[in-house]
Coordinates of C-alpha atoms in Angstrom, one line a residue:
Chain A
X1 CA -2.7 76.2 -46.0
X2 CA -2.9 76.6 -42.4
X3 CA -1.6 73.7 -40.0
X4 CA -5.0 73.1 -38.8
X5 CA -7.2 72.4 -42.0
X6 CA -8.5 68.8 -41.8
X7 CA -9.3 68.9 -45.6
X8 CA -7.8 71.8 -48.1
X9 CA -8.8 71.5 -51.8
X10 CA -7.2 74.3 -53.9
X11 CA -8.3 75.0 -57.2
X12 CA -10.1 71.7 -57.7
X13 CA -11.7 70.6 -60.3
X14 CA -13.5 67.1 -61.9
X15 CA -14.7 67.0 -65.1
X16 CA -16.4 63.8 -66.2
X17 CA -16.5 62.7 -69.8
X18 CA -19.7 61.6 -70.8
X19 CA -21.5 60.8 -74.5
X20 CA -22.7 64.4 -74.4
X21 CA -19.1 65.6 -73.6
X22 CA -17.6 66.8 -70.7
X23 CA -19.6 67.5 -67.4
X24 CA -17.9 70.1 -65.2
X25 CA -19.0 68.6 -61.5
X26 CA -16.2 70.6 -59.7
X27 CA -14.4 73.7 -60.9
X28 CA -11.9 75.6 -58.7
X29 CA -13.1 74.5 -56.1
X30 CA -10.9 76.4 -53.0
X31 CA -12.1 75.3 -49.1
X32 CA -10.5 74.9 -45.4
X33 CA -12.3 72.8 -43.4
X34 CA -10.6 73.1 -39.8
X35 CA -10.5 70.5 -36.9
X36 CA -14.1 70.0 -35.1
X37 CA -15.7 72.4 -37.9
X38 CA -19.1 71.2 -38.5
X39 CA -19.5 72.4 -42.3
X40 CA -22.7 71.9 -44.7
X41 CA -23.0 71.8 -48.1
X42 CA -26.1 73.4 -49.3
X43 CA -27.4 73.8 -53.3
X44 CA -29.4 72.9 -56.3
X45 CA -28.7 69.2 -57.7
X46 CA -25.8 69.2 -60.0
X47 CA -23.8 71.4 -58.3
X48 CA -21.4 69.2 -57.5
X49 CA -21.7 68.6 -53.0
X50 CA -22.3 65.0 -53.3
X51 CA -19.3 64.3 -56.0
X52 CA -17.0 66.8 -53.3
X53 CA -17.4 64.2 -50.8
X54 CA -16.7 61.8 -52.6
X55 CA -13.1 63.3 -54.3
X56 CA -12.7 63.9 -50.3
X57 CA -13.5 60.2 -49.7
X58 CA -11.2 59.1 -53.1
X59 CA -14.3 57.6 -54.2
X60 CA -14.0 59.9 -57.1
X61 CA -10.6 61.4 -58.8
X62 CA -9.7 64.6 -59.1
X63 CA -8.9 66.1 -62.7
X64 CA -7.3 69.0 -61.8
X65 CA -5.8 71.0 -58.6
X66 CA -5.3 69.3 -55.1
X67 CA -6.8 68.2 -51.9
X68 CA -5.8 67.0 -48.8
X69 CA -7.3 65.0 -45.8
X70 CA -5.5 65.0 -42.6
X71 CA -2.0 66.2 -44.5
X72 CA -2.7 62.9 -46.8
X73 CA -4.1 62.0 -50.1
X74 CA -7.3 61.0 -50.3
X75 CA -6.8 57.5 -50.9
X76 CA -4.0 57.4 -48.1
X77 CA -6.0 59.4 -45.9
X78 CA -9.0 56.3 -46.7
X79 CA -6.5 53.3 -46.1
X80 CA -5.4 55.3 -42.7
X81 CA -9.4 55.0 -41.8
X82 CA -9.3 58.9 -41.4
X83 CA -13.5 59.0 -42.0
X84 CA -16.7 57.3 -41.7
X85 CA -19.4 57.8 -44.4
X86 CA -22.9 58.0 -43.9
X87 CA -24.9 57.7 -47.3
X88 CA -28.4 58.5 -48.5
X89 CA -29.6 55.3 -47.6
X90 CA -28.9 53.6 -44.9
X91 CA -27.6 50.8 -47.4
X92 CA -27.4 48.3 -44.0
X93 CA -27.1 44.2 -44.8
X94 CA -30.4 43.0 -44.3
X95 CA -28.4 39.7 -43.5
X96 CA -26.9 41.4 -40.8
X97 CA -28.1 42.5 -37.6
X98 CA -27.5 45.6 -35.8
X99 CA -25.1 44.9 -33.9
X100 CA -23.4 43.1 -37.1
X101 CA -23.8 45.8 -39.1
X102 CA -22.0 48.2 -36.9
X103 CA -19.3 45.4 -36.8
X104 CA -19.0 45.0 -40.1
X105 CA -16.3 47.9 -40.5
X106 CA -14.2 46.2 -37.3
X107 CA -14.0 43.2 -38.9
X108 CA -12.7 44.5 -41.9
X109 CA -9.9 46.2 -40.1
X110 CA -9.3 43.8 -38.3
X111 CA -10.1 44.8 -34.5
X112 CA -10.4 42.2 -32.1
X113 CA -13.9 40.7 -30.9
X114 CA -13.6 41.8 -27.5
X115 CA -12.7 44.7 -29.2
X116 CA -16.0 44.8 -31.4
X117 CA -18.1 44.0 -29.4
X118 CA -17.0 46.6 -26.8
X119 CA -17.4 49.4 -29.6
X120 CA -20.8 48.1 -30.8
X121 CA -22.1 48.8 -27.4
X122 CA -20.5 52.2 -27.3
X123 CA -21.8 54.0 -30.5
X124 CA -25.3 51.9 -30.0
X125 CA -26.1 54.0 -27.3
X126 CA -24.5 57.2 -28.4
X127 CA -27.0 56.7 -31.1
X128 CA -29.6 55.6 -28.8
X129 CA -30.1 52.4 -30.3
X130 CA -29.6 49.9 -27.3
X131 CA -31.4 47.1 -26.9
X132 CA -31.8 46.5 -30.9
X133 CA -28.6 44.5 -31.2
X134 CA -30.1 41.7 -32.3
X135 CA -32.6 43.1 -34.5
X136 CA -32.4 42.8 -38.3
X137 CA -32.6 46.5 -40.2
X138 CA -35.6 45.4 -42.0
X139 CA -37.4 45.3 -38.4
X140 CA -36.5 48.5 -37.8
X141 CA -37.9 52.1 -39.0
X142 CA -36.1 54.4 -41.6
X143 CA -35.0 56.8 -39.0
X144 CA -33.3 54.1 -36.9
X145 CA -31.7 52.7 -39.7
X146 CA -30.3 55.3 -40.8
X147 CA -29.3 56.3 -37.2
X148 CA -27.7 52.4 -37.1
X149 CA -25.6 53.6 -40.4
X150 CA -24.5 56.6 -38.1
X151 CA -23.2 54.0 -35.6
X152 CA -21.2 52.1 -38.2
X153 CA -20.0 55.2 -39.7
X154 CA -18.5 56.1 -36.0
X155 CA -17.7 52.4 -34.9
X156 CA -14.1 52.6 -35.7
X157 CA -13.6 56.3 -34.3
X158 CA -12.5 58.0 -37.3
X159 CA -12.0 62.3 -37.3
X160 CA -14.0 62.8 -39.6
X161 CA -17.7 62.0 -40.3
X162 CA -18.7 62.5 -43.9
X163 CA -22.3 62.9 -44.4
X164 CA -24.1 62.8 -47.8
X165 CA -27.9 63.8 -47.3
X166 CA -28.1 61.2 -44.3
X167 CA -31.6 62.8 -43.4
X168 CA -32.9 63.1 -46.8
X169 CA -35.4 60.5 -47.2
X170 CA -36.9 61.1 -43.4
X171 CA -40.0 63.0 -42.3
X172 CA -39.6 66.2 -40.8
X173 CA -40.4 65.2 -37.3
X174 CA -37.5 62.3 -37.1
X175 CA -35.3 64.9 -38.9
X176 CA -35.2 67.5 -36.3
X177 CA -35.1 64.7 -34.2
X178 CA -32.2 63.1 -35.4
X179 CA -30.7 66.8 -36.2
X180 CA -30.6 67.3 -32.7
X181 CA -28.6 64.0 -31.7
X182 CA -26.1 64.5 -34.3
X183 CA -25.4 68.1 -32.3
X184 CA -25.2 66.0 -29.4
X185 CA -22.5 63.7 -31.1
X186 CA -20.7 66.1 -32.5
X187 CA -20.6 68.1 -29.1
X188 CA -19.4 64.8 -27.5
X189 CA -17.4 63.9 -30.1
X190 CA -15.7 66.9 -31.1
X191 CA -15.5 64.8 -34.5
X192 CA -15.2 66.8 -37.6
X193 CA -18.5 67.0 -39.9
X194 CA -19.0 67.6 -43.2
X195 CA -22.4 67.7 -44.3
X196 CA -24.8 67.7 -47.5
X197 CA -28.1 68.9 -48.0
X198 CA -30.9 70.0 -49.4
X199 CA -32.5 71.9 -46.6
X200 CA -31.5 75.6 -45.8
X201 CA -33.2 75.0 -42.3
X202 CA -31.0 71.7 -42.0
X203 CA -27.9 73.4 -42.9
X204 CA -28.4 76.9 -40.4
X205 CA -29.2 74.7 -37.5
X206 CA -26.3 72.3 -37.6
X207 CA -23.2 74.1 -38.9
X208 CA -20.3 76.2 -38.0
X209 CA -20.1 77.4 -41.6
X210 CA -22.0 76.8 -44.6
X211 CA -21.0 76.2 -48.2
X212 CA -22.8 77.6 -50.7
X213 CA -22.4 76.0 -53.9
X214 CA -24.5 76.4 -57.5
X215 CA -24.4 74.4 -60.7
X216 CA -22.8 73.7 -64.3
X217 CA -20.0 74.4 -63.6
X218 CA -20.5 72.9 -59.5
X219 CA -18.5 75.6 -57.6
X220 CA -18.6 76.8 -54.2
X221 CA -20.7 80.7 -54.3
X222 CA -20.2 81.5 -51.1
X223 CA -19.1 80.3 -47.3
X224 CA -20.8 81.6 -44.3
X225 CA -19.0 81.6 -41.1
X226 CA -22.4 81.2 -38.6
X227 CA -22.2 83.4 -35.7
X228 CA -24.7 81.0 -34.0
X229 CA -23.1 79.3 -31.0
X230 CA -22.3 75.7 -30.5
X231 CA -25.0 75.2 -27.9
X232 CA -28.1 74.7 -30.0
X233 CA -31.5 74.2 -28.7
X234 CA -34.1 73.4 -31.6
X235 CA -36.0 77.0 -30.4
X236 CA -33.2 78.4 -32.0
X237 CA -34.7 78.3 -35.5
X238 CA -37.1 81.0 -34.4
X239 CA -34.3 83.3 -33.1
X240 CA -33.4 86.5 -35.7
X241 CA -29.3 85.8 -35.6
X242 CA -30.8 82.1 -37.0
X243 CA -32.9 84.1 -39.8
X244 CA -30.2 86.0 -40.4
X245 CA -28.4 83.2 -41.8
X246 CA -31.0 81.0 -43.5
X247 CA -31.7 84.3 -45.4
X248 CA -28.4 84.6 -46.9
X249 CA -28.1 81.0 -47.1
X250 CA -31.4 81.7 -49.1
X251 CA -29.8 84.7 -51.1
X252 CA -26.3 82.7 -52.3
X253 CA -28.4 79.8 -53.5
X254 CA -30.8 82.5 -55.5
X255 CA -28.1 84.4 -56.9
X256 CA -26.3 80.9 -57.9
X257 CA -29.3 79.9 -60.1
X258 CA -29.0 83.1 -61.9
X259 CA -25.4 82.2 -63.3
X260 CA -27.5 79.9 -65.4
X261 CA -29.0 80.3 -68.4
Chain B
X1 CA -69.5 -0.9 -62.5
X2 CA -69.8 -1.1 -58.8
X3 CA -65.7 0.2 -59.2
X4 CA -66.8 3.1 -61.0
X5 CA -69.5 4.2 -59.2
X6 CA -67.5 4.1 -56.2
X7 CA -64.9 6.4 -57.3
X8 CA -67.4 8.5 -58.5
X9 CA -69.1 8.5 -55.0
X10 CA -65.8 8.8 -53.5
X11 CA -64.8 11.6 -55.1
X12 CA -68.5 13.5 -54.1
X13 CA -68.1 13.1 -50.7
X14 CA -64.5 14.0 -50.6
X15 CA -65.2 17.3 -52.2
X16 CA -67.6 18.1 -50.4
X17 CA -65.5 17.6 -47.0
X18 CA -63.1 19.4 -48.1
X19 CA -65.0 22.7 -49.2
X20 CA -67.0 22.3 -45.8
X21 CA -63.1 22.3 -44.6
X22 CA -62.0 25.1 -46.1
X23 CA -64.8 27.3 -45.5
X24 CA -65.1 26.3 -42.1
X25 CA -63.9 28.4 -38.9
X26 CA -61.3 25.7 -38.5
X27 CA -59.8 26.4 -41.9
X28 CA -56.7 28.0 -40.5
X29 CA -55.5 25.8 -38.3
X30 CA -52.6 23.1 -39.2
X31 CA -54.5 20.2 -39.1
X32 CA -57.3 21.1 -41.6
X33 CA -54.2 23.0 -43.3
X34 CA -52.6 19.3 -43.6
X35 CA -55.9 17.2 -44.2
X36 CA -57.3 19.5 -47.2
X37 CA -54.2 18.1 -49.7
X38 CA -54.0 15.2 -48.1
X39 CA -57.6 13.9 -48.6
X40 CA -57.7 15.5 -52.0
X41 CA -54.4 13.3 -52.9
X42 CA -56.1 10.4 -51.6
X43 CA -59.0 10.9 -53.7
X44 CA -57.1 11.0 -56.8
X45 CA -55.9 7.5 -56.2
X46 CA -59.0 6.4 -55.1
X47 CA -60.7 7.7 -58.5
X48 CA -57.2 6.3 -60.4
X49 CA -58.2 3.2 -58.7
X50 CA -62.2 2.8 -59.4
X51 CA -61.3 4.0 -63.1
X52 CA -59.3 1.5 -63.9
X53 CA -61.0 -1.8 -62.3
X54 CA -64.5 -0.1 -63.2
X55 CA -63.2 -0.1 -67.0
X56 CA -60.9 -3.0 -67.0
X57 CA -57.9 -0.8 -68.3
X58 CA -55.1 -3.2 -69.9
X59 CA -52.3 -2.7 -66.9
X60 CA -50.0 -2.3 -69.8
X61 CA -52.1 1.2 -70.2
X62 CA -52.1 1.9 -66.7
X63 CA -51.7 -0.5 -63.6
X64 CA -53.9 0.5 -60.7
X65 CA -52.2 2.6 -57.8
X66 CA -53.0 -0.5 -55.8
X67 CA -51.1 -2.9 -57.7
X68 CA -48.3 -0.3 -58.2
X69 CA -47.9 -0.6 -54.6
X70 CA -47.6 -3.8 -54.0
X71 CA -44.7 -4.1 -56.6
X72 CA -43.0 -1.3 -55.0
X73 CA -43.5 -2.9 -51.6
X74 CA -42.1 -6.0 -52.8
X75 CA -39.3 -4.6 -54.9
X76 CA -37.9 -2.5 -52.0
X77 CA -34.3 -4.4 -52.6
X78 CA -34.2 -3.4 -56.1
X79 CA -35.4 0.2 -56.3
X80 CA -33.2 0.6 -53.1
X81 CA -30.1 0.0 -55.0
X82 CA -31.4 1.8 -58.3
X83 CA -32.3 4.5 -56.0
X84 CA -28.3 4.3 -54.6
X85 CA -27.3 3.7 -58.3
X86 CA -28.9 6.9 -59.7
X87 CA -29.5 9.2 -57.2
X88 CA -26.8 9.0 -54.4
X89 CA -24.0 8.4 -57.0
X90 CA -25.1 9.8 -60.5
X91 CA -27.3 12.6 -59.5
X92 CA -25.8 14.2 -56.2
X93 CA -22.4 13.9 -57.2
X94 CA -22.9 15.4 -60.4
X95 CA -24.9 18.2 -59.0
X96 CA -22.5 19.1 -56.5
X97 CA -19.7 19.0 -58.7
X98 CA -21.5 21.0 -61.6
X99 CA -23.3 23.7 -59.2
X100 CA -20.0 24.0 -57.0
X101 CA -17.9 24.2 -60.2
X102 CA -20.6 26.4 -61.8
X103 CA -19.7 29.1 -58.9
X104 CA -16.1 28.9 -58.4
X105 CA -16.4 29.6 -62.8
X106 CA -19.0 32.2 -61.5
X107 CA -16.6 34.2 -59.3
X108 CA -13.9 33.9 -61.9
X109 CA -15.8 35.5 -64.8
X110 CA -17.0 38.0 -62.8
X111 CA -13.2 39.0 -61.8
X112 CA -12.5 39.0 -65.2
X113 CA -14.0 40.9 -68.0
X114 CA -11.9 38.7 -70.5
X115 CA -13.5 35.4 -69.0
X116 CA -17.1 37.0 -68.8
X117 CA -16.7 37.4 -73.1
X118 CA -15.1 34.0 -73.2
X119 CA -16.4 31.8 -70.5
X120 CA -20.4 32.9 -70.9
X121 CA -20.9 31.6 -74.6
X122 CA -19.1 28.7 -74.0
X123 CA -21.2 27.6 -71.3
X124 CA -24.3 28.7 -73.0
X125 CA -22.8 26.4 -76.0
X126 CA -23.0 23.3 -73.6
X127 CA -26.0 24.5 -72.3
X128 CA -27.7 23.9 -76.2
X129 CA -26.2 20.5 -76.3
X130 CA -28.9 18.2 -76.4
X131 CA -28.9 15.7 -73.7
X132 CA -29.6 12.5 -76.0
X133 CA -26.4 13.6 -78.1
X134 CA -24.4 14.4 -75.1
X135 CA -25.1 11.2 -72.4
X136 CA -23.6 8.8 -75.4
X137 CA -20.5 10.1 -75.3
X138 CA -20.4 10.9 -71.9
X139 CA -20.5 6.9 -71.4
X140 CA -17.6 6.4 -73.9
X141 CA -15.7 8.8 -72.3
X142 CA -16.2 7.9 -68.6
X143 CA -17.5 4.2 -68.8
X144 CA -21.0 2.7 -67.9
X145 CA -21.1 2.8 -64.2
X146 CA -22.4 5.8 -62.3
X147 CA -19.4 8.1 -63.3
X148 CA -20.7 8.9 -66.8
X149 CA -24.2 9.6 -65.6
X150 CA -22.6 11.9 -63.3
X151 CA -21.0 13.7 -66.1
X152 CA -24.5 14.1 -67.7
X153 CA -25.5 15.7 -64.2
X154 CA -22.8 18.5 -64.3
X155 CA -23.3 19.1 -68.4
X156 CA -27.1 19.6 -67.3
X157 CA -26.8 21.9 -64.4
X158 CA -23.7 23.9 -64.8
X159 CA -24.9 26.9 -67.5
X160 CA -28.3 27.3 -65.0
X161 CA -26.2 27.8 -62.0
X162 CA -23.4 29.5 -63.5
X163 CA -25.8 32.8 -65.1
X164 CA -27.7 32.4 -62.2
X165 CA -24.5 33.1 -59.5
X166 CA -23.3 35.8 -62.4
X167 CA -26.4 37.7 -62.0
X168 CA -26.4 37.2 -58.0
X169 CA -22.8 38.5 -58.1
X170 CA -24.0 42.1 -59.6
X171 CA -27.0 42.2 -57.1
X172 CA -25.3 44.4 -55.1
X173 CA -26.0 48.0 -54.7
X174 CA -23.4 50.2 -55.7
X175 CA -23.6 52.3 -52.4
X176 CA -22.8 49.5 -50.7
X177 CA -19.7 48.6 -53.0
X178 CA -18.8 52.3 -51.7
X179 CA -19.3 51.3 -48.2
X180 CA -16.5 48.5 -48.5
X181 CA -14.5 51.4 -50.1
X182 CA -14.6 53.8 -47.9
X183 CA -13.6 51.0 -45.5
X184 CA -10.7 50.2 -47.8
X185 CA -11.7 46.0 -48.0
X186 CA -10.2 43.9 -49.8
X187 CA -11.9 41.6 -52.9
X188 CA -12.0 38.9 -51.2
X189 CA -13.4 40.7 -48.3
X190 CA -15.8 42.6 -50.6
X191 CA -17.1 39.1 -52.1
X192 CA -17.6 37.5 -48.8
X193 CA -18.6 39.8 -46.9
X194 CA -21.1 42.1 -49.3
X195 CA -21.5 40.1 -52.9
X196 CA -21.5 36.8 -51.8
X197 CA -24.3 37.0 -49.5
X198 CA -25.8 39.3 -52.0
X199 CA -26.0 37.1 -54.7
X200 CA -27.4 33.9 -52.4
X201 CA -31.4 34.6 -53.5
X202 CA -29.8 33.9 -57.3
X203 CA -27.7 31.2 -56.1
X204 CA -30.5 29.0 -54.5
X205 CA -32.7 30.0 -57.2
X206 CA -30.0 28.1 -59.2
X207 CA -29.5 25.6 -56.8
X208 CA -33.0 24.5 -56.7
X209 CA -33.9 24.6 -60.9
X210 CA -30.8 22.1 -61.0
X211 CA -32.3 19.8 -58.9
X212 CA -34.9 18.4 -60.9
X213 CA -32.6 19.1 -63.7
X214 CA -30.0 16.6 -62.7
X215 CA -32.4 14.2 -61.9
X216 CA -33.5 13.9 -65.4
X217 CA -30.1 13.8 -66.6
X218 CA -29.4 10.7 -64.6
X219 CA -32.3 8.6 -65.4
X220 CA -32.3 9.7 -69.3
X221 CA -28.1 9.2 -69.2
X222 CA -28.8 5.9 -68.0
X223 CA -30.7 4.9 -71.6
X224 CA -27.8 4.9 -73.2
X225 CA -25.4 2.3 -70.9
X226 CA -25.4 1.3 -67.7
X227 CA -24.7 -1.3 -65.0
X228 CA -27.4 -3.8 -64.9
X229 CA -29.1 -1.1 -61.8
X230 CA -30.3 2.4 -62.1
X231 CA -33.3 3.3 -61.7
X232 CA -33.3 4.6 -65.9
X233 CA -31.7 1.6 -66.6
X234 CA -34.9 -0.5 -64.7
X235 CA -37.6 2.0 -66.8
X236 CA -36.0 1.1 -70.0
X237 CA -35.7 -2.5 -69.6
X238 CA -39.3 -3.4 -67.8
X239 CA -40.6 -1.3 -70.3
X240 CA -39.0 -3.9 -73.0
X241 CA -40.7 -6.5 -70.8
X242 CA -43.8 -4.9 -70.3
X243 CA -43.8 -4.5 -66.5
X244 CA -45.3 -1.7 -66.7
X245 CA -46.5 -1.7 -63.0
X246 CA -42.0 -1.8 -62.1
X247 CA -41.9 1.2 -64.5
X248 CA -44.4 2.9 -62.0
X249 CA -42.8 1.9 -58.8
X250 CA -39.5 3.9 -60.6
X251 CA -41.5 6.8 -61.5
X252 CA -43.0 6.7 -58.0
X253 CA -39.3 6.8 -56.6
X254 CA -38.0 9.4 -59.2
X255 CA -41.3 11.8 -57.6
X256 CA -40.1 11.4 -54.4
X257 CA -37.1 11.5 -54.3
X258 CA -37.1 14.6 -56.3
X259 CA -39.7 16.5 -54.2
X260 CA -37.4 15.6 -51.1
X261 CA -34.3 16.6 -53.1
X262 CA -36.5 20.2 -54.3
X263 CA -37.9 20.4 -50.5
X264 CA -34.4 20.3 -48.7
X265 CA -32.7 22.3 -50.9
X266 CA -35.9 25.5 -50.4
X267 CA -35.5 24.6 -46.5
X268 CA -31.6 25.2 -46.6
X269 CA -32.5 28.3 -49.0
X270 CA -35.1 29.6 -45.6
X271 CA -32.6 29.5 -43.8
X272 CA -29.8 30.9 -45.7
X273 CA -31.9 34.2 -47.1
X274 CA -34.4 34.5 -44.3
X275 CA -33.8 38.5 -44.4
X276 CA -34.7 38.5 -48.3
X277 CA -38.6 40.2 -48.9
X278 CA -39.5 37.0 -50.6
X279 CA -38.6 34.5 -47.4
X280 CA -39.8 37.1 -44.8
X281 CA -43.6 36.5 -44.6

């Protein structure tokens, strides 16, 4: 393991026991993710990019091999508030407003209000949501909300941002959209990214490598190292470097499938 | 006959207002919003009234609205203090102490898997008790005066309230249980922050079923002993004496007082879930 890997799994696995009998969501599972990688997880359903997140975020245990965040365990690397999550759904407190919701994680650790209220107004408008403060999420469109769950997810300045198909229920139009604000962040930022989705496009535009994964048992087919560089105007996508990529992207997820049967 | 024909008359000329009313361009604004139920209330007493003088019903059958009033205007003292009796002491301390007790039990069974087997068919045990069995003992256990009636109160509404907050407690969404994770909060955080909240569309659903639930309990409770007040206590006894029109004035206070009771609690409820689809409008 090299001193700079943010998150190193080696030979891990998960294997959920269901009626049916065992479910092999992870199998040897071996990945680097280095400091201010931006890294997308790209496959079928069932192959296991969602439930690596969450074994990354302890939401889920490992039953075999190891992983590390930050040098930690996952849940030690949680209670050190080493990453935000961003999930499907916005999943916002229609109680809340904005602003609260983006508070919401402060409060729980405990900053100060001065201290809240000064970081609301910060990742409001690195998400270009200021002047919606006071507005509840239910006033608000998908693609803002979801943007507003982006905020909360970077309110208390963690590393690494884990994303799980934040973009996934969005029209095209606010997706490149928002695609091209979260290179912005990340540029800014220099935070860490890891990334699921669905969309080979998605995953060639925004990453610095690409993970490759394919079902029954989930495991990891391929990583692509993108020669792209970081500087990424949306024109891009038409380059041939960029179809280059999205065609082995396109190649790794075929030949996956055909593991099956 | 002149009565009857009046009513009848009445009752024409008030439906006919009110359909011009409704169907006119006016129909939207508050004041014809406000005069539409109120005139048709109006005419219901007004029919109630002609009916009964027209047909010279026995007031032991039913009194007119006209004569109910004037016993209720001339009774204030008394239903004042069975209103104090029954409703201030019996019927809102019981419901606070059965609905507040209903949630603390709530939270508890909710920690605890062993409680949820335990605690649930217990309370759905009381729940089946039948009120006329239960409000005797409940006076030989905690005397005549208001106490025992209370008793009644927090018997009636605790089972409502408690699978009500029990339900409102899973509302949740499990991504959002995830969110607190990833945050690393705490249960108590998690409950006031996330399920708490959650779970308040249940709660006040609760909260306002057991309103007119513990107002039955206190007037029935009252049936079976009581101080020589209360307004179930009054019913039973005028009854006995035939005062039929004093058994009305009771009813009278029972309807508002419940409808005020209902209305405050769905007000506080607006206020409290505003951001749920249901109070959004």
């Amino acid at each position: 393991m090299t001193s700079d890997a943010v998150i190193a799994a080696r030979d891990l696995g998960l294997t959920f026991q269901t009626n049916d009998g065992p479910v092999h969501a992870l199998k040897d599972v071996n990945l680097q993710i280095a400091r201010g990688d931006f890294v997308s997880f790209i496959g079928p359903s069932g192959c296991g990019k969602t439930t690596f997140l969450r074994v990354v975020a302890g939401l889920e245990e490992p039953t075999a091999g190891q992983i590390t965040v930050n040098g930690m365990s996952p849940d030690e690397a949680r209670r050190a508030r080493a990453y935000g999550y961003v999930f499907q759904a916005a999943g916002l407190f229609p109680w809340r407003t904005i602003a609260g919701n983006v508070k919401l994680p402060l409060e729980i650790m405990g900053f100060t209000r001065a201290e809240q209220e000064k970081r609301v107004k910060k990742v409001l408008q690195l998400v270009d949501l200021e002047g919606f403060e006071r507005k509840f999420p239910w006033q608000l469109s998908g693609g803002m909300q979801q943007r507003a769950s982006i905020a909360r997810a970077l309110a208390f300045d963690a590393d690494i941002l884990l994303m799980d198909e934040p973009f996934g229920a969005l029209d095209e139009i606010v997706r490149d959209h928002l695609n091209e604000q979260l290179l912005k962040l990340w540029a800014r930022t220099g935070k860490t990214i890891a990334f699921v989705t669905h969309s080979i496009p998605e995953a060639v535009y925004l990453s610095t490598k690409i993970v490759v994964m394919s079902p029954r048992p989930g495991r990891i087919h391929d990583v692509i190292e993108s020669p792209l560089p970081r500087e990424r105007p949306l024109d891009i996508r038409d380059t041939p470097e960029f179809l280059e990529v999205a065609h082995r992207v396109r190649e790794g997820l075929r030949a996956g499938h055909a593991y099956e049967g | 006959m002149s009565w009857l024909l009046f009513a009848m008359l009445f009752w024409v000329v008030a439906l006919w207002v009110n359909i011009r009313l409704a169907n006119s361009s006016l129909s939207e604004t508050r004041a014809v919003k406000l005069a539409v139920p109120v005139i048709f209330g109006v005419t219901v007493l007004v029919v109630w009234e002609g009916v009964v003088r027209g047909l010279e019903v026995p007031p032991v059958i039913l009194p007119p609205p006209s004569a109910i009033a004037v016993k209720f205007a001339t009774s204030l003292p008394i239903l004042w203090e069975d209103f104090v009796q029954t409703f201030i002491k019996g019927t809102l301390t019981g419901y606070i102490l059965g609905c507040g007790s209903a949630v603390a039990v709530a939270i508890a069974i909710d920690r605890s898997d062993f409680l949820q087997r335990g605690l649930l068919p217990v309370g759905n045990f009381i729940a089946a008790l039948p009120i006329i069995g239960t409000a005797p003992i409940m006076v030989m256990w905690f005397g005549f005066d208001w106490q025992s009636k209370a008793a009644v109160v927090v018997a009636m509404v605790f089972f409502p309230m408690l699978v009500n907050t029990v339900q409102g407690l899973a509302a949740s969404e499990a991504m959002q249980r995830d969110l607190m994770k990833t945050y690393s909060a705490s249960y108590w955080q998690t409950l006031l922050k996330l399920r708490l909240p959650a779970a308040m569309p249940f709660i006040f659903n609760g909260l306002k079923i057991s309103t007119t639930l513990a107002l039955i309990g206190a007037i029935v409770a009252e049936f079976f002993g009581s101080p020589i007040r209360g307004m179930g206590f009054r019913i039973s006894t005028e009854v006995g004496r035939l005062a039929l029109d004093m058994v009305w004035a009771e009813i009278a206070v029972a309807a508002i007082a419940g409808s005020v009771f209902y209305g405050a609690v769905a007000l506080i409820e607006k206020g409290v879930t505003f951001w749920h689809p249901s109070q959004r409008g």
